[in-house]
XYZ file of C-alpha atoms in Angstrom:
773
model
C -27.172 6.323 10.850
C -30.353 4.414 12.910
C -27.282 2.940 15.210
C -25.805 6.536 16.041
C -29.314 8.107 16.918
C -29.835 4.597 18.932
C -26.366 5.059 20.475
C -26.928 8.776 21.170
C -30.300 8.080 22.956
C -29.206 5.632 25.146
C -26.094 7.387 26.122
C -27.765 10.495 26.843
C -30.225 8.489 28.986
C -27.823 6.539 30.862
C -25.470 10.071 31.533
C -28.420 11.847 32.867
C -29.806 8.822 34.812
C -26.034 8.195 36.719
C -25.795 12.257 36.960
C -29.085 12.014 39.176
C -27.724 9.115 41.270
C -24.531 10.536 41.607
C -26.101 14.020 42.539
C -28.873 12.246 45.076
C -26.721 9.734 46.947
C -29.373 7.222 46.623
C -26.986 4.111 47.224
C -25.194 5.115 50.842
C -24.607 1.297 51.986
C -22.924 0.448 48.207
C -20.837 3.887 49.030
C -19.882 2.758 52.339
C -19.431 -0.962 51.057
C -16.912 0.080 48.259
C -15.139 2.510 50.134
C -14.659 0.189 52.900
C -13.371 -2.885 50.438
C -9.977 -3.538 51.646
C -9.168 -2.636 47.853
C -9.493 0.806 49.005
C -8.600 0.760 52.541
C -6.858 4.053 53.331
C -3.920 3.869 55.176
C -1.354 6.894 55.961
C 2.144 6.696 57.005
C 2.953 6.610 60.531
C 5.080 9.235 61.630
C 7.363 10.325 64.753
C 4.960 13.240 65.904
C 2.691 12.211 67.911
C 2.620 10.201 71.572
C -0.630 9.046 72.983
C -0.828 9.211 77.130
C -3.218 6.269 77.855
C -5.169 6.142 81.028
C -5.195 2.438 80.690
C -6.081 -0.528 83.944
C -2.495 -0.116 85.054
C -3.518 3.936 85.631
C -6.948 3.158 86.525
C -5.915 1.014 89.607
C -2.894 2.865 90.882
C -4.580 6.406 90.786
C -6.984 6.874 92.980
C -10.129 8.860 91.654
C -9.151 7.884 88.319
C -9.276 10.201 85.067
C -11.594 12.643 87.090
C -8.541 13.988 89.402
C -7.348 17.607 88.487
C -4.599 17.106 91.260
C -3.007 13.909 88.923
C -3.351 16.110 85.638
C -2.126 18.857 86.891
C 1.280 16.703 87.718
C 1.022 15.292 84.677
C 0.971 18.044 82.517
C 4.273 19.329 84.809
C 5.967 16.502 83.631
C 5.072 16.205 79.977
C 5.594 20.286 79.762
C 9.349 19.749 81.262
C 9.999 18.299 77.965
C 8.976 21.099 76.268
C 6.368 19.012 73.683
C 4.732 20.988 70.758
C 1.367 21.112 72.740
C -0.623 18.588 74.954
C -4.001 17.388 74.297
C -6.176 16.789 77.548
C -8.843 14.426 75.859
C -10.241 13.925 79.504
C -13.205 15.093 81.292
C -13.026 18.331 82.551
C -15.734 20.060 81.884
C -17.009 21.323 85.607
C -15.105 22.289 88.240
C -14.285 19.936 91.220
C -16.216 21.437 93.880
C -15.090 19.164 96.429
C -11.378 19.725 95.482
C -11.122 23.451 94.094
C -7.161 23.047 94.911
C -6.878 20.897 92.794
C -8.510 22.646 89.969
C -6.591 25.816 90.464
C -3.684 23.694 90.189
C -3.977 22.296 86.938
C -5.060 25.824 86.002
C -1.619 26.913 87.021
C 0.308 24.100 85.481
C -1.141 24.674 82.354
C -0.205 28.181 82.565
C 2.843 29.024 80.052
C 2.013 26.112 78.281
C 0.264 24.897 75.015
C -2.310 22.759 76.190
C -6.142 22.109 74.691
C -9.144 21.186 76.176
C -12.363 19.094 74.955
C -15.584 20.414 74.511
C -18.522 18.115 74.172
C -22.424 18.522 73.720
C -24.825 17.343 76.435
C -28.990 16.880 76.380
C -30.587 17.669 79.508
C -33.475 15.708 81.017
C -36.054 18.052 79.140
C -33.975 17.165 75.729
C -32.620 20.566 75.184
C -28.856 20.417 74.185
C -26.040 22.496 75.934
C -22.238 22.851 75.569
C -20.130 21.241 77.855
C -17.418 23.308 78.087
C -14.211 23.114 80.367
C -14.398 24.676 83.507
C -13.762 28.330 83.131
C -10.201 28.833 85.072
C -9.375 25.937 83.067
C -10.664 27.261 79.920
C -8.725 30.320 80.437
C -5.520 29.008 81.047
C -6.022 26.784 77.879
C -4.173 27.426 74.684
C -7.387 26.183 72.810
C -11.180 24.378 72.753
C -11.876 21.598 70.619
C -15.274 19.463 70.396
C -14.687 15.602 70.647
C -17.740 14.353 68.849
C -16.820 11.427 67.313
C -19.438 11.473 63.441
C -21.109 7.971 63.801
C -22.638 6.684 60.672
C -25.796 5.070 60.230
C -24.127 1.369 60.951
C -22.363 2.858 63.851
C -18.942 3.392 62.286
C -16.771 6.442 62.777
C -15.232 7.251 59.101
C -14.910 10.912 59.201
C -15.294 14.043 61.613
C -16.444 17.468 61.052
C -13.768 20.093 61.900
C -16.484 22.498 62.785
C -19.487 21.960 65.131
C -21.677 24.068 67.652
C -24.930 25.777 67.884
C -25.655 28.391 65.001
C -22.960 31.523 65.206
C -20.812 29.592 68.037
C -18.991 27.049 65.734
C -16.102 25.207 67.751
C -13.289 23.532 66.103
C -12.200 19.990 65.934
C -10.436 18.949 69.179
C -7.676 17.614 66.676
C -7.526 21.010 64.334
C -7.639 23.114 67.596
C -4.312 21.527 68.712
C -2.699 21.454 65.415
C -3.069 24.870 64.796
C -2.112 26.105 68.639
C 0.868 23.427 68.092
C 1.789 26.058 64.689
C 0.923 28.721 66.468
C 3.405 28.244 69.312
C 5.982 27.310 67.228
C 5.241 30.743 65.048
C 3.257 29.184 62.300
C -0.065 29.830 61.611
C -2.435 31.631 64.599
C -4.496 29.841 66.900
C -8.206 28.979 66.218
C -10.581 31.307 67.731
C -12.892 30.182 69.961
C -16.220 31.653 71.561
C -16.084 33.213 74.636
C -17.322 30.896 78.152
C -18.745 30.346 79.727
C -21.598 29.679 76.690
C -25.154 31.706 77.343
C -27.841 29.935 79.406
C -30.066 28.900 76.329
C -28.619 27.464 73.136
C -28.278 30.414 70.073
C -29.853 27.447 67.354
C -29.072 24.234 65.830
C -26.015 22.706 65.991
C -24.541 22.539 62.889
C -21.384 20.646 61.234
C -19.202 21.388 58.628
C -15.843 20.318 57.074
C -16.343 17.020 56.789
C -12.591 15.032 57.140
C -12.107 11.459 56.222
C -10.934 9.075 58.831
C -7.124 8.086 57.539
C -6.070 4.978 59.814
C -1.976 5.145 60.000
C -0.454 1.567 59.660
C 1.340 1.673 62.609
C 4.827 1.315 61.033
C 6.585 2.247 62.626
C 3.581 1.910 65.671
C 2.348 5.677 67.612
C 4.466 6.043 70.675
C 1.917 4.806 73.424
C 2.934 5.357 77.230
C 0.942 4.510 80.519
C -0.434 7.700 82.343
C 0.932 6.409 85.366
C 4.372 6.171 84.113
C 4.222 9.572 83.218
C 3.063 10.845 86.422
C 5.830 8.966 88.255
C 7.984 10.160 85.990
C 9.322 6.923 84.497
C 9.888 7.895 80.660
C 12.900 8.813 78.922
C 13.631 12.306 78.944
C 13.094 13.356 75.461
C 10.035 10.926 74.862
C 7.602 14.345 74.372
C 9.931 17.068 73.239
C 8.690 19.047 70.428
C 5.919 16.369 69.848
C 2.000 16.387 69.916
C 0.882 14.610 73.097
C -2.580 13.123 73.225
C -4.209 12.242 76.671
C -7.190 10.002 77.128
C -8.842 7.384 78.606
C -8.145 3.665 77.116
C -9.152 1.626 80.232
C -11.841 -0.928 79.218
C -15.451 0.282 81.073
C -13.851 4.048 81.599
C -13.289 4.547 77.958
C -15.819 4.808 74.411
C -14.605 2.888 72.265
C -15.660 3.237 68.397
C -15.447 0.717 65.326
C -13.796 1.726 62.153
C -13.971 0.972 58.577
C -11.064 -1.502 58.854
C -11.628 -4.887 58.431
C -8.067 -6.392 58.842
C -8.336 -4.243 62.370
C -11.833 -4.417 63.413
C -11.237 -3.673 66.823
C -13.014 -1.048 68.783
C -10.750 2.328 68.897
C -10.870 4.720 71.779
C -11.617 8.514 70.969
C -7.641 9.214 71.707
C -6.586 6.880 69.406
C -8.925 7.867 66.475
C -7.889 11.489 66.986
C -4.102 10.475 66.908
C -5.040 9.355 63.308
C -6.723 12.321 62.516
C -3.627 14.544 63.721
C -1.251 11.975 61.793
C -3.117 12.924 58.336
C -3.089 16.620 58.955
C 0.465 16.424 59.770
C 1.307 14.262 56.908
C -0.684 16.977 54.615
C -2.702 14.513 53.780
C -6.141 15.181 54.976
C -8.937 14.059 52.793
C -12.604 15.606 52.338
C -15.691 14.421 50.859
C -16.153 15.274 47.454
C -18.596 18.311 46.645
C -21.822 17.312 44.193
C -20.001 18.190 40.789
C -16.845 16.211 41.775
C -18.989 13.579 42.220
C -20.390 14.360 38.967
C -17.236 14.272 37.276
C -15.799 11.077 38.865
C -19.174 9.147 38.012
C -19.660 10.294 34.219
C -16.701 11.028 32.805
C -15.465 6.956 33.263
C -19.251 6.236 31.478
C -19.034 8.676 28.676
C -15.449 7.134 27.931
C -17.247 3.258 27.739
C -20.351 4.749 25.990
C -17.686 6.180 23.290
C -16.260 2.921 23.146
C -19.984 1.551 22.923
C -19.742 2.992 19.114
C -16.485 2.248 18.253
C -14.958 -0.912 19.755
C -16.104 -4.589 19.446
C -16.916 -6.558 22.421
C -13.793 -7.850 23.608
C -12.372 -3.772 23.202
C -15.520 -2.392 25.238
C -15.157 -5.171 27.969
C -11.072 -4.253 28.098
C -12.087 -0.809 28.144
C -15.015 -1.112 31.388
C -12.313 -3.211 33.602
C -9.928 -0.147 32.699
C -12.553 2.620 33.811
C -13.365 0.039 36.756
C -9.140 -0.084 37.617
C -8.998 3.600 36.591
C -11.964 4.602 39.430
C -10.247 2.324 42.112
C -7.040 3.914 41.328
C -8.131 7.631 41.858
C -10.157 6.072 45.107
C -6.912 4.906 46.461
C -4.996 7.828 45.940
C -7.404 10.010 48.351
C -5.034 11.022 50.724
C -2.481 12.258 47.921
C -5.914 14.047 45.701
C -7.281 15.059 49.279
C -10.744 13.936 48.247
C -12.876 10.972 48.401
C -15.722 10.292 45.829
C -19.339 8.529 46.331
C -18.470 6.024 43.503
C -21.744 3.505 43.958
C -23.670 5.401 41.327
C -20.757 5.463 38.467
C -19.870 1.740 40.014
C -23.320 0.259 38.956
C -23.818 2.096 35.264
C -20.552 0.725 34.120
C -21.061 -2.569 35.689
C -24.815 -2.073 34.005
C -24.368 -0.195 30.603
C -22.895 -3.077 28.725
C -25.693 -5.472 29.863
C -28.333 -2.699 28.781
C -26.736 -1.849 25.847
C -26.507 -5.349 24.674
C -30.532 -6.051 25.899
C -31.080 -2.858 23.511
C -29.082 -3.971 20.448
C -30.932 -7.266 21.252
C -34.451 -5.703 20.521
C -33.208 -4.219 17.735
C -31.273 -7.311 16.430
C -35.100 -8.919 16.748
C -36.396 -6.647 14.785
C -34.361 -6.548 11.995
C -34.163 -10.087 11.799
C -38.189 -10.238 11.350
C -37.576 -7.706 8.861
C -35.087 -9.252 6.634
C -36.529 -12.619 7.208
C -39.724 -11.585 5.821
C -38.327 -9.817 2.923
C -35.637 -12.420 2.109
C -38.578 -15.008 1.968
C -40.287 -12.552 -0.574
C -37.339 -11.904 -2.893
C -36.710 -15.687 -2.856
C -39.933 -16.525 -3.736
C -40.111 -19.063 -6.727
C -37.016 -20.915 -5.618
C -37.522 -24.075 -3.362
C -39.137 -23.216 -0.195
C -37.442 -23.837 2.872
C -38.754 -26.611 5.636
C -41.421 -25.629 7.893
C -40.060 -24.399 11.209
C -39.972 -26.164 14.345
C -41.639 -23.702 16.583
C -40.169 -24.948 19.557
C -38.199 -22.899 22.032
C -38.584 -19.136 23.510
C -39.435 -16.349 21.127
C -35.629 -16.028 20.369
C -34.998 -19.387 19.172
C -38.033 -19.076 16.708
C -36.451 -15.810 15.344
C -33.457 -17.594 14.964
C -34.454 -20.427 13.508
C -36.869 -18.366 10.790
C -33.726 -16.283 10.056
C -31.517 -19.405 9.788
C -33.858 -21.138 7.347
C -34.008 -17.604 5.203
C -29.926 -17.498 5.441
C -29.995 -21.181 4.137
C -32.299 -20.598 1.358
C -29.886 -17.723 0.662
C -26.601 -19.925 0.868
C -28.512 -22.107 -1.935
C -28.897 -19.076 -4.352
C -25.000 -17.840 -3.534
C -24.285 -21.475 -4.240
C -25.690 -21.552 -7.631
C -24.777 -18.222 -8.969
C -21.485 -18.897 -7.861
C -21.360 -22.551 -9.470
C -22.634 -21.055 -12.078
C -20.256 -18.315 -12.534
C -17.404 -20.508 -12.058
C -18.179 -22.756 -14.927
C -19.204 -20.502 -17.700
C -16.774 -20.860 -20.432
C -15.402 -17.132 -20.475
C -13.232 -15.440 -18.018
C -15.791 -13.820 -15.950
C -14.895 -11.332 -13.399
C -16.999 -9.777 -10.062
C -15.418 -6.478 -9.038
C -15.982 -3.903 -5.886
C -16.795 -0.639 -6.111
C -13.071 0.120 -5.755
C -12.504 -1.832 -9.279
C -10.816 -4.673 -6.937
C -11.427 -8.338 -7.893
C -14.053 -10.284 -5.610
C -14.509 -13.494 -7.756
C -12.763 -14.693 -10.807
C -13.997 -18.073 -12.055
C -11.574 -20.849 -13.749
C -11.743 -19.131 -17.239
C -10.039 -15.802 -15.589
C -7.534 -17.833 -13.926
C -6.651 -19.478 -17.129
C -6.879 -16.577 -19.258
C -4.832 -14.517 -16.995
C -2.653 -17.690 -15.907
C -2.530 -16.878 -12.408
C -3.434 -18.409 -9.081
C -5.367 -15.977 -7.850
C -6.617 -12.696 -8.923
C -8.947 -11.772 -5.668
C -7.913 -8.352 -4.384
C -6.229 -7.239 -7.649
C -7.014 -3.863 -9.417
C -9.060 -4.258 -12.655
C -7.524 -1.612 -14.460
C -4.248 -3.620 -14.259
C -5.722 -6.577 -15.272
C -7.321 -4.838 -18.394
C -4.811 -2.503 -19.036
C -3.797 -4.414 -22.099
C -7.142 -4.180 -24.286
C -6.619 -2.020 -26.922
C -10.013 -1.424 -29.234
C -9.647 -2.663 -32.665
C -11.309 0.201 -34.242
C -8.547 2.869 -33.327
C -6.169 1.262 -30.900
C -7.173 3.095 -28.172
C -7.152 1.544 -24.404
C -10.741 0.268 -23.788
C -10.575 0.788 -19.889
C -7.806 3.321 -19.267
C -6.259 3.469 -15.794
C -9.234 5.011 -13.152
C -12.138 4.683 -15.306
C -13.744 2.627 -13.522
C -13.517 4.976 -10.546
C -14.566 8.211 -12.166
C -17.592 6.959 -14.488
C -20.439 4.377 -14.054
C -20.774 3.770 -17.775
C -20.623 0.364 -19.309
C -17.079 -0.589 -21.542
C -18.431 -2.250 -24.353
C -16.836 -3.348 -27.342
C -14.211 -5.771 -29.292
C -10.630 -5.568 -28.602
C -7.124 -7.158 -28.862
C -4.974 -8.296 -25.802
C -1.494 -8.255 -25.754
C -1.052 -11.854 -26.658
C -2.868 -10.814 -29.779
C -6.716 -12.402 -28.843
C -9.633 -10.988 -30.391
C -12.090 -10.609 -26.893
C -15.639 -9.511 -26.924
C -15.886 -7.295 -23.853
C -18.470 -6.431 -21.441
C -17.973 -4.407 -18.382
C -21.208 -2.950 -16.685
C -21.932 -2.099 -13.410
C -24.500 -3.432 -10.571
C -26.405 -1.884 -8.009
C -27.256 -3.128 -4.614
C -31.004 -3.193 -3.373
C -30.647 0.577 -2.121
C -29.663 1.772 -5.679
C -26.221 2.460 -4.435
C -23.293 1.036 -7.040
C -22.186 -2.107 -5.986
C -19.892 -3.497 -8.192
C -18.965 -4.051 -11.938
C -19.295 -7.237 -13.534
C -16.593 -8.104 -16.833
C -17.048 -10.596 -19.332
C -14.428 -11.403 -21.844
C -15.639 -13.966 -24.872
C -12.705 -14.593 -26.689
C -13.393 -14.551 -30.697
C -10.534 -15.103 -31.855
C -11.718 -18.231 -33.967
C -14.647 -16.243 -34.840
C -12.654 -13.723 -36.442
C -10.480 -15.831 -37.999
C -12.675 -17.673 -39.428
C -14.155 -14.646 -40.426
C -11.055 -13.277 -42.355
C -10.357 -17.117 -43.390
C -14.305 -16.716 -45.292
C -13.212 -13.245 -46.683
C -9.967 -14.831 -47.776
C -11.574 -17.751 -49.589
C -14.241 -15.259 -50.998
C -11.311 -13.044 -52.615
C -9.819 -16.468 -53.547
C -12.507 -17.586 -55.185
C -13.310 -13.620 -56.805
C -10.101 -13.199 -58.018
C -7.240 -15.669 -57.615
C -9.133 -18.950 -58.504
C -10.973 -16.650 -61.675
C -7.490 -15.592 -62.983
C -6.640 -18.623 -64.517
C -9.748 -19.379 -65.938
C -9.665 -15.683 -67.194
C -6.481 -16.125 -68.843
C -7.452 -19.370 -70.630
C -10.524 -17.050 -71.949
C -8.365 -14.730 -72.964
C -5.690 -16.933 -74.749
C -9.108 -18.562 -76.966
C -10.224 -14.838 -77.710
C -6.969 -13.823 -78.496
C -6.871 -16.899 -81.373
C -10.209 -16.492 -82.635
C -9.493 -12.657 -83.487
C -5.819 -13.413 -84.464
C -5.524 -16.682 -85.579
C -1.701 -16.342 -86.927
C -0.920 -15.043 -83.588
C -0.030 -18.041 -81.855
C 0.800 -21.428 -83.086
C -1.251 -24.233 -81.751
C 1.816 -25.698 -79.887
C 1.956 -22.413 -78.234
C -2.000 -22.101 -77.167
C -1.816 -25.629 -75.842
C 0.963 -24.874 -74.064
C -0.239 -21.660 -72.422
C -3.799 -23.308 -71.428
C -2.034 -25.969 -70.334
C 0.012 -23.583 -67.835
C -2.797 -21.307 -66.765
C -5.204 -24.516 -66.208
C -2.155 -26.070 -63.713
C -2.296 -22.689 -62.021
C -5.478 -22.758 -61.353
C -5.621 -26.480 -59.984
C -2.745 -26.171 -57.853
C -4.512 -23.158 -56.185
C -7.691 -24.922 -55.557
C -5.768 -27.730 -54.528
C -3.808 -25.836 -52.223
C -6.340 -24.083 -50.743
C -8.293 -27.267 -50.104
C -5.303 -28.799 -48.283
C -4.776 -25.792 -46.053
C -8.554 -25.573 -45.396
C -8.603 -29.633 -44.420
C -5.456 -29.651 -42.277
C -6.912 -26.535 -40.429
C -10.702 -28.432 -39.380
C -9.625 -32.124 -40.279
C -10.100 -34.008 -37.341
C -7.603 -37.159 -36.774
C -7.137 -40.076 -34.383
C -3.260 -39.615 -33.670
C -1.381 -42.728 -34.799
C 2.535 -43.554 -34.151
C 4.373 -41.948 -36.919
C 8.480 -42.592 -37.272
C 9.625 -39.025 -38.266
C 12.971 -40.607 -39.626
C 11.176 -42.612 -42.361
C 8.852 -40.183 -43.314
C 11.656 -37.630 -43.863
C 13.555 -39.851 -46.072
C 10.393 -40.496 -48.387
C 10.232 -36.890 -48.762
C 13.578 -37.070 -49.704
C 13.606 -39.446 -52.221
C 10.005 -38.143 -53.688
C 12.066 -34.893 -54.249
C 14.837 -36.304 -56.225
C 13.130 -36.230 -59.616
C 12.623 -32.353 -59.222
C 16.496 -32.202 -57.487
C 17.636 -33.936 -60.782
C 15.794 -31.618 -62.810
C 16.898 -28.585 -61.258
C 20.880 -29.988 -60.541
C 20.466 -29.789 -56.843
C 21.165 -32.622 -54.577
C 18.585 -33.595 -51.772
C 20.901 -35.316 -48.515
C 19.607 -37.042 -45.544
C 22.347 -36.177 -42.940
C 23.071 -38.331 -40.192
C 19.838 -38.640 -37.734
C 18.307 -40.737 -35.271
C 17.634 -44.509 -35.749
C 14.100 -43.659 -34.791
C 11.810 -40.639 -34.278
C 8.580 -41.342 -33.175
C 5.600 -38.774 -32.768
C 1.862 -39.290 -32.137
C -0.004 -37.755 -35.244
C -1.454 -37.512 -38.457
C 0.853 -39.411 -41.124
C -0.768 -38.182 -44.129
C -0.863 -34.406 -42.858
C 2.582 -34.678 -41.821
C 4.088 -36.431 -44.982
C 2.935 -33.705 -46.854
C 3.952 -30.994 -44.942
C 7.747 -32.531 -45.093
C 7.463 -32.671 -48.596
C 6.465 -29.320 -48.878
C 9.328 -28.057 -46.864
C 11.682 -29.730 -48.863
C 9.898 -28.873 -52.224
C 10.321 -25.237 -51.206
C 13.899 -25.252 -50.591
C 14.701 -27.192 -53.980
C 12.869 -24.259 -55.544
C 15.204 -21.343 -54.504
C 18.467 -23.501 -54.150
C 20.762 -22.669 -57.137
C 22.163 -25.332 -59.608
C 24.950 -27.307 -58.317
C 24.204 -27.071 -54.646
C 22.467 -29.106 -52.228
C 19.940 -29.645 -49.735
C 20.353 -30.975 -46.208
C 17.703 -32.745 -44.219
C 18.245 -33.961 -40.645
C 16.406 -34.763 -37.744
C 17.625 -33.992 -34.334
C 16.291 -34.782 -30.745
C 16.192 -32.083 -28.009
C 14.550 -32.065 -24.742
C 11.148 -33.173 -25.094
C 10.989 -32.281 -29.028
C 12.128 -33.386 -32.312
C 13.565 -30.906 -34.704
C 13.285 -31.531 -38.524
C 15.523 -28.941 -40.457
C 15.727 -28.514 -43.879
C 18.291 -26.132 -45.375
C 18.843 -24.546 -48.806
C 21.763 -22.521 -50.404
C 19.059 -20.139 -51.803
C 18.619 -16.164 -51.398
C 17.824 -16.434 -47.933
C 15.245 -14.025 -46.308
C 15.857 -10.681 -44.290
C 14.973 -10.663 -40.685
C 12.279 -7.976 -41.529
C 10.397 -10.223 -44.350
C 9.940 -13.427 -42.260
C 6.743 -12.502 -40.502
C 5.490 -12.738 -44.417
C 6.232 -16.271 -44.909
C 3.318 -17.880 -43.727
C 0.592 -15.080 -45.049
C -1.539 -17.019 -47.943
C -0.955 -16.063 -51.847
C 1.965 -14.193 -50.914
C 5.643 -15.085 -52.303
C 8.341 -12.943 -50.976
C 10.544 -13.713 -54.106
C 7.957 -13.629 -56.897
C 9.677 -10.717 -58.891
C 13.512 -11.871 -57.918
C 12.696 -15.585 -59.072
C 9.752 -15.257 -61.812
C 10.996 -18.704 -62.898
C 9.388 -20.209 -59.475
C 6.330 -21.530 -59.729
C 3.787 -21.596 -56.992
C 1.121 -20.064 -55.326
C 1.809 -18.948 -51.802
C -0.351 -21.607 -49.786
C 2.750 -24.366 -49.159
C 4.314 -22.677 -46.062
C 1.174 -21.896 -44.540
C 0.020 -25.783 -44.901
C 3.503 -26.545 -43.135
C 2.737 -24.539 -39.737
C -0.879 -25.040 -40.079
C -0.127 -28.995 -39.609
C 2.860 -28.369 -37.473
C 0.511 -26.419 -34.855
C -2.095 -29.028 -35.069
C 0.459 -31.382 -33.916
C 1.257 -29.163 -30.734
C 4.636 -27.968 -32.424
C 5.871 -24.869 -33.953
C 8.051 -23.737 -37.420
C 11.451 -21.872 -37.019
C 12.852 -19.958 -39.503
C 16.952 -19.304 -39.257
C 17.733 -17.115 -42.180
C 19.200 -13.960 -43.515
C 19.641 -12.082 -46.627
C 21.825 -13.775 -49.551
C 22.563 -16.661 -46.641
C 20.341 -19.313 -47.198
C 17.304 -20.440 -45.215
C 16.932 -22.982 -42.440
C 12.990 -24.512 -41.885
C 13.012 -26.282 -38.831
C 9.399 -28.003 -37.579
C 9.656 -28.625 -34.035
C 7.430 -31.792 -32.828
C 6.751 -32.710 -28.768
C 7.825 -36.257 -28.308
C 5.230 -38.495 -26.895
C 4.617 -39.794 -23.805
C 6.300 -43.194 -23.711
C 3.348 -45.239 -22.134
C 0.990 -43.740 -24.554
C 3.433 -44.399 -28.031
C 3.729 -47.897 -26.379
C 0.547 -48.885 -26.513
C -0.303 -47.493 -30.104
C 3.056 -49.136 -31.240
C 1.844 -52.283 -29.259
C -1.825 -51.922 -31.605
C 0.171 -51.160 -34.609
C 2.106 -54.752 -34.342
């Protein structure tokens, strides 16, 4: 907001100053410099409609009396008129009658009769300073088709850059000589009527101030092809082609050095002075081509200077520095193009004010922004030092350099402190043990620590939508999504609670908003704490309490019941029956306690890995089961296996797990059947399988195999004794060794239990085996 207000004030000030300068034109020299620049030169196409008859050195030497003899002019007009030109412009000294040769004056008037001839008029200052018109002699004026003034509009530097199409005393305007010539030629050809001019002779006294209007810019022809030129004396003698002047404008003037006035024009490549008749030829050519150029009016100059500047000012608000510079260059090229297109636009602008403004606007804007930046730097530096109070102070500034250097050094030191704090916060966040995310206000990930990358198993999380990452979190209480889609967009309420993800992990979720220094919502902090182990331990504690309060009490209660029964009814049970029942209940209680202790020890017991050979370990389990198999008439066989199968682990736990699997297979095998044991090598692991031919397990019931104190075949096989902790112990041991338990079974199809254990690293195994040897 502050930047917009500053930009608006700056833009209005620049536009106002530029508009005033464009209206007042105080930079006339710069305007002329830009107009005369080679990049902005005006050149008109040379045509074939004009012929210059020049009174040159040869004519001056050959003809007596020079350009003042009207008899020579009369013969010249006759020769030119014989070829039927469009019109003849005599830019010659014809202001007074030749009293010495009145016949010559009459001869020239006679030669002009019936032909299109335009004569010159000029302004003369008398000895007392009064001005008067120098018009042609009355006889010549009466015979002329038009009269026009031949004044050159000299600028303050002496150059001719333009001409006024109307000049004269107030109330008596005269057309320009070229304009009168063109209109007379068009009138003779049936076009527009000839220009009217004041009656002659003029009054004795001026009618008012001499006025000028309708300024036309001088546009030089390229002389490609060059303008036709012919010597006055050659025309006078008749030594010219017969169709040289036919249907063309003929300009007759003096070009001989010393006899003709020469004027400088703004053509750097052709700076040679030009005579009046040559300048008139260029003016006439631009009019004939329809490319007459007038000076722009005040409002046109305002638009030309202000519109490109306004575009640049808008660019200051929207574009980067490179874009602003490109826009300024584009506006300068546009102005140059409009300036160079003057013959087609018909307008010449005063470009200095807008040109200077375009060059100065960006440095001025940068200066203003620099002052603003310095003020903000001072405020920000002080605020940073206040907010970072308590952290290690920065080193003392050197105090060298100018004001800007000192401000930049102070800000640099504050930024260093801020970076230290940021590094402290970032490193602390990075090394947090729990997955932590920092989100922006749109719930997209800005920062994710290492634990978060491991949790989501992704190389990077920046830019991802948190709703997608948290979509699998369901509350433990009712199973509803903890972070529904779009929830973080529509509400700033914290999201707290326990949830379960798609992998079955129990997570404590904290998703809370945070705000910036202005109190605006800036984003979210998300932390996930995996409390699966804690909840599992709590579940195990509850299970242990249930076990102690119920399962382990049940055998003791049964023993007390038997004793109470014998006491109250002495003859109901024999002593042998009583002792057998007490022995069975005591054995059950002992097995429950032992199994529970074994499972708990397998879960928490820390062991040092050692090299364990599985083939011999499985053989020991098979041998140990021989007695149990013989009692049940079931054969336990060791099928073909590798000679050795080494793993790294705890020998005692693995031996107990193998014994449990073999014992469990024997329990459910029908008589006269067999239990098959083998070890198979698979890629990167060993597979120890034990297969029985018992009742099997339906696939939908296999997930209940590892529930503690739960037996699937309690009702179908009441003769099978157990407490439901054997397979739980097996799974716990195998998982602690980095393996898995696989069940391959179906109802009434036997069961195969496979323990998959990873093969060890050869180097580590060799080292451990070397220690054993």
